[in-house]
Coordinates of C-alpha atoms and ligand atoms in Angstrom, one line a residue:
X1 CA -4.1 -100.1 -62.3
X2 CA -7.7 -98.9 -63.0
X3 CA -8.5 -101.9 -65.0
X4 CA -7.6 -104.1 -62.1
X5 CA -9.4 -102.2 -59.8
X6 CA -12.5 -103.0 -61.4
X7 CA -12.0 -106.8 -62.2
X8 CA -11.5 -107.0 -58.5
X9 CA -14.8 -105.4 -58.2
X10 CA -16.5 -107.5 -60.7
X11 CA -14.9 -110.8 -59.1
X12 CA -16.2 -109.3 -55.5
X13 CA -19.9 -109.2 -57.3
X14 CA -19.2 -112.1 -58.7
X15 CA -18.3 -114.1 -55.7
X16 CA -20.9 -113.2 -54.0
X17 CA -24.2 -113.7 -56.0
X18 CA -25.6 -117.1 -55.1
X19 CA -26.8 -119.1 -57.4
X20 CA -28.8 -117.7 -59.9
X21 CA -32.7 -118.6 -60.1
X22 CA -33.7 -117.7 -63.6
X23 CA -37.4 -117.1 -63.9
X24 CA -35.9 -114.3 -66.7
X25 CA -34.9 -114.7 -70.0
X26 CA -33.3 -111.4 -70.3
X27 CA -30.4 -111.8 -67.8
X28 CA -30.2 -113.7 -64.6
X29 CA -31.7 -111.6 -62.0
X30 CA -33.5 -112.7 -58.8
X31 CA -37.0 -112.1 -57.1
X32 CA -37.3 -108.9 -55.7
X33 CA -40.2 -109.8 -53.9
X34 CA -38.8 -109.9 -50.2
X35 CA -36.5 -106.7 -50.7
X36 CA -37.2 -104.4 -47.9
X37 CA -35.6 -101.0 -48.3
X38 CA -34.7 -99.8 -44.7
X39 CA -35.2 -96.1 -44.2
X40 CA -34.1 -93.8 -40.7
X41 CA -36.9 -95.1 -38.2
X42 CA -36.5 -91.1 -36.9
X43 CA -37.7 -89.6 -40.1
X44 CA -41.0 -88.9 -42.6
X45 CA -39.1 -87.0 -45.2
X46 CA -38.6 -90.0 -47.1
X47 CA -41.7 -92.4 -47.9
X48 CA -41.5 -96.0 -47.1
X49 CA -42.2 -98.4 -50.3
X50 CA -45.0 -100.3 -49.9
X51 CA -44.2 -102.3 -53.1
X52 CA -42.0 -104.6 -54.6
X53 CA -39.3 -103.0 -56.7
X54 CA -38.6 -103.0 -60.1
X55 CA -34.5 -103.0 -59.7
X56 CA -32.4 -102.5 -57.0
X57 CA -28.8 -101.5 -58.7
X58 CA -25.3 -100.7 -57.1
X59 CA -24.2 -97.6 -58.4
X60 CA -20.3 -97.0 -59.3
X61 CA -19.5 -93.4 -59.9
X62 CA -18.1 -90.1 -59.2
X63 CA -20.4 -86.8 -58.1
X64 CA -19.3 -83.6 -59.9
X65 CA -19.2 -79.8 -58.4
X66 CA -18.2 -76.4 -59.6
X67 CA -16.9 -74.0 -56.8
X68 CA -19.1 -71.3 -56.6
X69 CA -17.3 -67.9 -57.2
X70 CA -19.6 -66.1 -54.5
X71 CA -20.0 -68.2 -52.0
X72 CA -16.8 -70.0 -52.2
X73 CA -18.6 -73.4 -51.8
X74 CA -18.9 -76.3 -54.4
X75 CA -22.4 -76.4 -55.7
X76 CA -23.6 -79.8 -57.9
X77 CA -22.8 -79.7 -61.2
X78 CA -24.3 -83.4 -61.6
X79 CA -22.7 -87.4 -61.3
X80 CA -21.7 -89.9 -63.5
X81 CA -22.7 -93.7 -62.3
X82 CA -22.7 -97.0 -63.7
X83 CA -25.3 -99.2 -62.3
X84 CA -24.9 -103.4 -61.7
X85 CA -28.2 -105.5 -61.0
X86 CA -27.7 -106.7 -57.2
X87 CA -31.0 -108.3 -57.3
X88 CA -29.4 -111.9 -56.6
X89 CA -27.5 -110.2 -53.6
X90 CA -30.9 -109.0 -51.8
X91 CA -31.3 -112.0 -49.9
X92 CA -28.0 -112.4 -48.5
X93 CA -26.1 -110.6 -45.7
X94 CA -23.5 -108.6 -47.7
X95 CA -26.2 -107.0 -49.0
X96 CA -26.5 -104.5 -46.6
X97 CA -23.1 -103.7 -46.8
X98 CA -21.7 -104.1 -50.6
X99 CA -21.7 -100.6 -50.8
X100 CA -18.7 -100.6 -48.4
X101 CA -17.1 -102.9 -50.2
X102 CA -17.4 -101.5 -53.6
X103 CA -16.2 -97.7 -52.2
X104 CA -13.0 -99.5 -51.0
X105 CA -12.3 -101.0 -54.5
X106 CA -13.5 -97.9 -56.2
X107 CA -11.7 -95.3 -53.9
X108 CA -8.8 -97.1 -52.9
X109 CA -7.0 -96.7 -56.3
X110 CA -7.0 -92.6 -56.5
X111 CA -7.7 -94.3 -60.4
X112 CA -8.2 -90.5 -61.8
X113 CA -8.5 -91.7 -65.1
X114 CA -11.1 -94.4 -64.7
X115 CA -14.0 -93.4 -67.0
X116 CA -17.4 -95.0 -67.3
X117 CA -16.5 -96.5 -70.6
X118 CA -13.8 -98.5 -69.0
X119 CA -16.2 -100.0 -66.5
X120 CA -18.7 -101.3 -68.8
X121 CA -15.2 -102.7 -71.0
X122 CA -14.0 -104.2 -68.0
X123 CA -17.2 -105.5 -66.5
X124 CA -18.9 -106.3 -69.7
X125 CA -22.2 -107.8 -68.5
X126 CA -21.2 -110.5 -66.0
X127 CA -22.0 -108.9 -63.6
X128 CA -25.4 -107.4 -65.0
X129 CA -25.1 -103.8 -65.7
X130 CA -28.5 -102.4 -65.6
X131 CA -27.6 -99.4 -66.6
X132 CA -26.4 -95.8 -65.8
X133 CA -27.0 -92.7 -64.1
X134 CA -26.3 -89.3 -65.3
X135 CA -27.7 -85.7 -65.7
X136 CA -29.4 -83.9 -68.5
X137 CA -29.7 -80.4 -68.9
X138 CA -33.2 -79.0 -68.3
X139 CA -33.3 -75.2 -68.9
X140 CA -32.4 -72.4 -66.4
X141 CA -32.6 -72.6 -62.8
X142 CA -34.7 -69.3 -62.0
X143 CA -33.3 -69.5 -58.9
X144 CA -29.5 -68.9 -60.0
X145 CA -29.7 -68.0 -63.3
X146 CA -27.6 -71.1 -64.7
X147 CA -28.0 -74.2 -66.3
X148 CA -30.5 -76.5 -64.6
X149 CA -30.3 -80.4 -65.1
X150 CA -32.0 -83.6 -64.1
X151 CA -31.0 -86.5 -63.1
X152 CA -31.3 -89.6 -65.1
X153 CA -31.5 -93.4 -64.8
X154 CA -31.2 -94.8 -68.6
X155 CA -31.4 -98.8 -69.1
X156 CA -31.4 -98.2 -72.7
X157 CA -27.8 -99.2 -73.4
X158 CA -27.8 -101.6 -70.4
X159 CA -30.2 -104.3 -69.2
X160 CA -33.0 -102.8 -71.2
X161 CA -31.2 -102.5 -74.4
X162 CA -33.5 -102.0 -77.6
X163 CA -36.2 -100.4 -75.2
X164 CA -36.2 -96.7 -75.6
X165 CA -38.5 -96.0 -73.1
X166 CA -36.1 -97.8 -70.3
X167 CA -35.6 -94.6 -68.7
X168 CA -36.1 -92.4 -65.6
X169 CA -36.0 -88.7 -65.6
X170 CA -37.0 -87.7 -62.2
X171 CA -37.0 -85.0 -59.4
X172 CA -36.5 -84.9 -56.0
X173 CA -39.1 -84.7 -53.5
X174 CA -37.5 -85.9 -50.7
X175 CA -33.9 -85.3 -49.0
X176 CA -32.1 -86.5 -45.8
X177 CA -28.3 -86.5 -44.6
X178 CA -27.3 -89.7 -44.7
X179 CA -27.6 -91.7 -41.0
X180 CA -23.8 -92.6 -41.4
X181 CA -22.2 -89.5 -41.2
X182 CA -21.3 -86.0 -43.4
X183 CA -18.8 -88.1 -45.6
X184 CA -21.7 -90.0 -47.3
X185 CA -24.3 -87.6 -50.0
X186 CA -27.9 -87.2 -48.7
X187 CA -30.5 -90.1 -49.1
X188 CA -33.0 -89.1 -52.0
X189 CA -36.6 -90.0 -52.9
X190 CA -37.2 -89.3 -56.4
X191 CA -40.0 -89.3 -58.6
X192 CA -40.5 -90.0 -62.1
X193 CA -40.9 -86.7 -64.2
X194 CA -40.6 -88.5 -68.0
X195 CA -39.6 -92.0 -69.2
X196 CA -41.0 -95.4 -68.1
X197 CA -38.5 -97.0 -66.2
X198 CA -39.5 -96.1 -62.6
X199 CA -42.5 -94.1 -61.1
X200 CA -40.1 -93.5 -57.9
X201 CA -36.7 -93.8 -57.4
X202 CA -34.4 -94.1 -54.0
X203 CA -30.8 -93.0 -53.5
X204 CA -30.0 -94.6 -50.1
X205 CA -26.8 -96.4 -48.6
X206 CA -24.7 -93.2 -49.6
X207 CA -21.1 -94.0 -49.1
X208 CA -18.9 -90.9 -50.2
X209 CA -19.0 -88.8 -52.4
X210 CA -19.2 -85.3 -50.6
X211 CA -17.2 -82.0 -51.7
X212 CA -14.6 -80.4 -49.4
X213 CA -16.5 -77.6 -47.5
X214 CA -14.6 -74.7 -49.7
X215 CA -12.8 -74.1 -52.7
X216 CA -10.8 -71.2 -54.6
X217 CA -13.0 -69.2 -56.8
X218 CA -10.5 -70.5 -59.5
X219 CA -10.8 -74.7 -58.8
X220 CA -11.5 -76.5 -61.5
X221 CA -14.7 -79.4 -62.2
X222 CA -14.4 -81.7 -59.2
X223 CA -15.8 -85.6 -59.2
X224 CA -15.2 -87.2 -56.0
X225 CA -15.7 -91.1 -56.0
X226 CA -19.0 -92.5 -54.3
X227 CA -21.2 -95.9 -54.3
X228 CA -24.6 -96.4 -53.4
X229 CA -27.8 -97.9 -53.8
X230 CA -30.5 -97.0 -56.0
X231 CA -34.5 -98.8 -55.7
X232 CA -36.4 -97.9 -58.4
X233 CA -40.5 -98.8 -58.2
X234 CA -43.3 -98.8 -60.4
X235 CA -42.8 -98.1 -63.9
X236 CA -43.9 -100.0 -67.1
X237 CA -40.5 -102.1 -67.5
X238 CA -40.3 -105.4 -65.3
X239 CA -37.5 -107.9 -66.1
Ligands
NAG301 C1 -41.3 -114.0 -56.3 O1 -41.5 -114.5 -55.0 C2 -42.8 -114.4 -54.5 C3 -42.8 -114.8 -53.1 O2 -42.0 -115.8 -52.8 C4 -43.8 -115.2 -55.4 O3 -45.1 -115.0 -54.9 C5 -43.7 -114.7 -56.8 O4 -44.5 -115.5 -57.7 C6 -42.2 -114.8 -57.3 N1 -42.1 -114.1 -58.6 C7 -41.5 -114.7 -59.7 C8 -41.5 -113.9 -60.9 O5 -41.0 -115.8 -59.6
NAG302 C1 -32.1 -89.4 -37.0 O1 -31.0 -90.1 -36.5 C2 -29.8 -89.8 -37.1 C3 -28.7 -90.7 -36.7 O2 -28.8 -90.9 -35.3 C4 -29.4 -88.3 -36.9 O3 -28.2 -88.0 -37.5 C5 -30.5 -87.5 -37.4 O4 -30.3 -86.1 -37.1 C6 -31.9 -87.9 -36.9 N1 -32.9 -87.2 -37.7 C7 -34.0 -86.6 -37.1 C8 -34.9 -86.0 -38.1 O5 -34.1 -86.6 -35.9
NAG303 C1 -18.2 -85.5 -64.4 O1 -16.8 -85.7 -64.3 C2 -16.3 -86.7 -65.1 C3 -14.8 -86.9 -64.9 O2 -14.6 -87.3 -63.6 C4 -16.6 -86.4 -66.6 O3 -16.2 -87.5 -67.4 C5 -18.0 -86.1 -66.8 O4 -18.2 -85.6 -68.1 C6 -18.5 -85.1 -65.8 N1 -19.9 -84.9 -66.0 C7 -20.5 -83.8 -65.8 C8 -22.0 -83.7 -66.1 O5 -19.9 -82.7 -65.5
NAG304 C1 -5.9 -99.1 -49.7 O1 -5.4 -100.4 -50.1 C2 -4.3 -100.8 -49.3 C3 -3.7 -102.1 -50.0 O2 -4.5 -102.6 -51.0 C4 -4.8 -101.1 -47.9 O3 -3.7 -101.6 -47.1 C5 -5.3 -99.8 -47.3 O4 -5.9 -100.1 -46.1 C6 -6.4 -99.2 -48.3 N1 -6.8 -97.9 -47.8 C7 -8.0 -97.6 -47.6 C8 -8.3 -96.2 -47.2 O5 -9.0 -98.3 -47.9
NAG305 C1 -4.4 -94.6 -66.3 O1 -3.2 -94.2 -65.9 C2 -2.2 -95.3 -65.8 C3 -1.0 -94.8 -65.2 O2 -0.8 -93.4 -65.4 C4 -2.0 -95.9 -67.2 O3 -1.1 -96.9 -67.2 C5 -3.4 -96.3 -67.8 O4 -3.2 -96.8 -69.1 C6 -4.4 -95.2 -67.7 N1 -5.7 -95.8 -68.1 C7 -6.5 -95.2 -69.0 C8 -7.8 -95.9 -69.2 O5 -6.2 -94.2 -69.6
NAG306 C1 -37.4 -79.2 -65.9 O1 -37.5 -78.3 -64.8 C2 -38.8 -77.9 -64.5 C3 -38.7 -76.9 -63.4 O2 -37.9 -75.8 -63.7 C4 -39.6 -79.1 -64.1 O3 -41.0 -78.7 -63.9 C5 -39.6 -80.1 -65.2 O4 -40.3 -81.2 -64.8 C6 -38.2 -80.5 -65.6 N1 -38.2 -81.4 -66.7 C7 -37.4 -82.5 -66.7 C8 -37.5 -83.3 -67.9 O5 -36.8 -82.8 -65.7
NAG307 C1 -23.5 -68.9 -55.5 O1 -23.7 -68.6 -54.2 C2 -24.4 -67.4 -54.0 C3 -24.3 -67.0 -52.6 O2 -24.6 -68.1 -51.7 C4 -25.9 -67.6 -54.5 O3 -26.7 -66.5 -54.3 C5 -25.8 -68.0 -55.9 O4 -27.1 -68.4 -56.4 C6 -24.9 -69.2 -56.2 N1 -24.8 -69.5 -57.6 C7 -25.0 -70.7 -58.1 C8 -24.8 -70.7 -59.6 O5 -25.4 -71.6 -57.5

């Protein structure tokens, strides 16, 4: 069941990457040069790009939160993503939307036991996987007195493989709710604390991925399915 799940994604990606142009000898990807990341016209918090970027990625993936005992709320407790190359899809009009598309294929199976490792088995790299997005534990929040951790965008195992430095560790600067609704995770501007991947990165294009609005002191680690986009810009990497 999961398995399909995911070659129906892959054949969706597949089907609807043009034609490849292949300045790269890496792996086919396509010139980012006239993707324009569209940002809220009603809002500051988040800084318009004013440069081409390095990667523009779908990520697959589930968000993770711990119920708070106190507040009886799920707090973060970090996200587990696989991210495809949609460089070739930046010109065309699905690409707007493919992270629609991809939350019904992803979603639409209640696929509890897909994990990571079956997506990049299942995928292998056609399409591209750049890469993937996780946390990493950074200390203790001051603020709560428990484990803090940063998030992560690591190429090293993907499309950068055999480059250790093809990797983001990065904080957040700027946060809005997402334009379409409470369903959908905040849009993030990010930027680049360690690794060379990315000096900034964007979350943006949220679809799902929100906890329920309580929980029993009790409830276990809960991952709730989302997709998105990420733009990352700057950095040392280019493909
Ligand atoms: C990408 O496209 C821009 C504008 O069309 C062009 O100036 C640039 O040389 C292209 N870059 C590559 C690597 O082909
Ligand atoms: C911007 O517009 C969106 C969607 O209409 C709305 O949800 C949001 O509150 C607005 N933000 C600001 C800062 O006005
Ligand atoms: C997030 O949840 C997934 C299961 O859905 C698990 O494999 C992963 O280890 C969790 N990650 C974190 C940081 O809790
Ligand atoms: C789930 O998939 C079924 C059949 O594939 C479809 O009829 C249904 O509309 C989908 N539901 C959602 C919420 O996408
Ligand atoms: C997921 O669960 C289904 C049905 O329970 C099973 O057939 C399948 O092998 C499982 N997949 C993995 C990767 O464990
Ligand atoms: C770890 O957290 C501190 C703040 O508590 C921050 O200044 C630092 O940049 C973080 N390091 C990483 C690698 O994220
Ligand atoms: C849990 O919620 C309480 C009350 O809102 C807050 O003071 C505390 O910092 C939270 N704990 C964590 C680990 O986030």
């Amino acid at each position: 069941m999961s398995s399909i799940l995911l070659v129906l994604l892959a054949m969706l990606l597949v089907a609807i990457v043009p034609n490849l142009a292949l300045p790269n000898t890496k792996y086919p990807s396509c010139n980012l040069s006239m993707a324009k990341l569209s940002l809220p016209l009603n809002q500051t918090v988040l800084a318009s790009p004013t440069t081409t970027p390095s990667f523009v990625g779908l990520g697959v993936g589930v968000q993770n939160y711990t119920c708070n005992a106190t507040s009886l709320t799920y707090s973060s407790a970090g996200a587990v993503v696989e991210v495809f190359d949609i460089s070739c899809l930046s010109a065309t009009s699905l690409f707007s939307t493919i992270q629609n598309y991809a939350f019904d294929i992803w979603n639409n199976g209640s696929a509890s036991n897909v994990t990571t490792q079956d997506v990049i088995d299942t995928l292998g790299h056609d399409p591209i996987v750049l890469g993937q997005h996780y946390f990493v534990a950074n200390g203790t929040d001051p603020a709560t007195g428990s484990p803090a951790i940063s998030p992560v965008w690591d190429f090293t195992s993907g499309a950068e493989k055999g480059n250790t430095e093809a990797f983001v560790i990065a904080a957040v600067v700027g946060d809005i709710p997402a334009p379409t609704g409470t369903d959908d995770v905040d849009w993030l501007q990010l930027k680049n604390v360690e690794g060379e991947l990315a000096d900034t990165v964007y979350r943006v294009d949220t679809k799902g991925g929100q906890p329920p609005m309580s929980c029993t002191a009790d409830a276990p680690l809960l991952s709730v399915k989302f997709t998105t986009k990420y733009w990352l810009f700057g950095g040392c990497i280019k493909h």
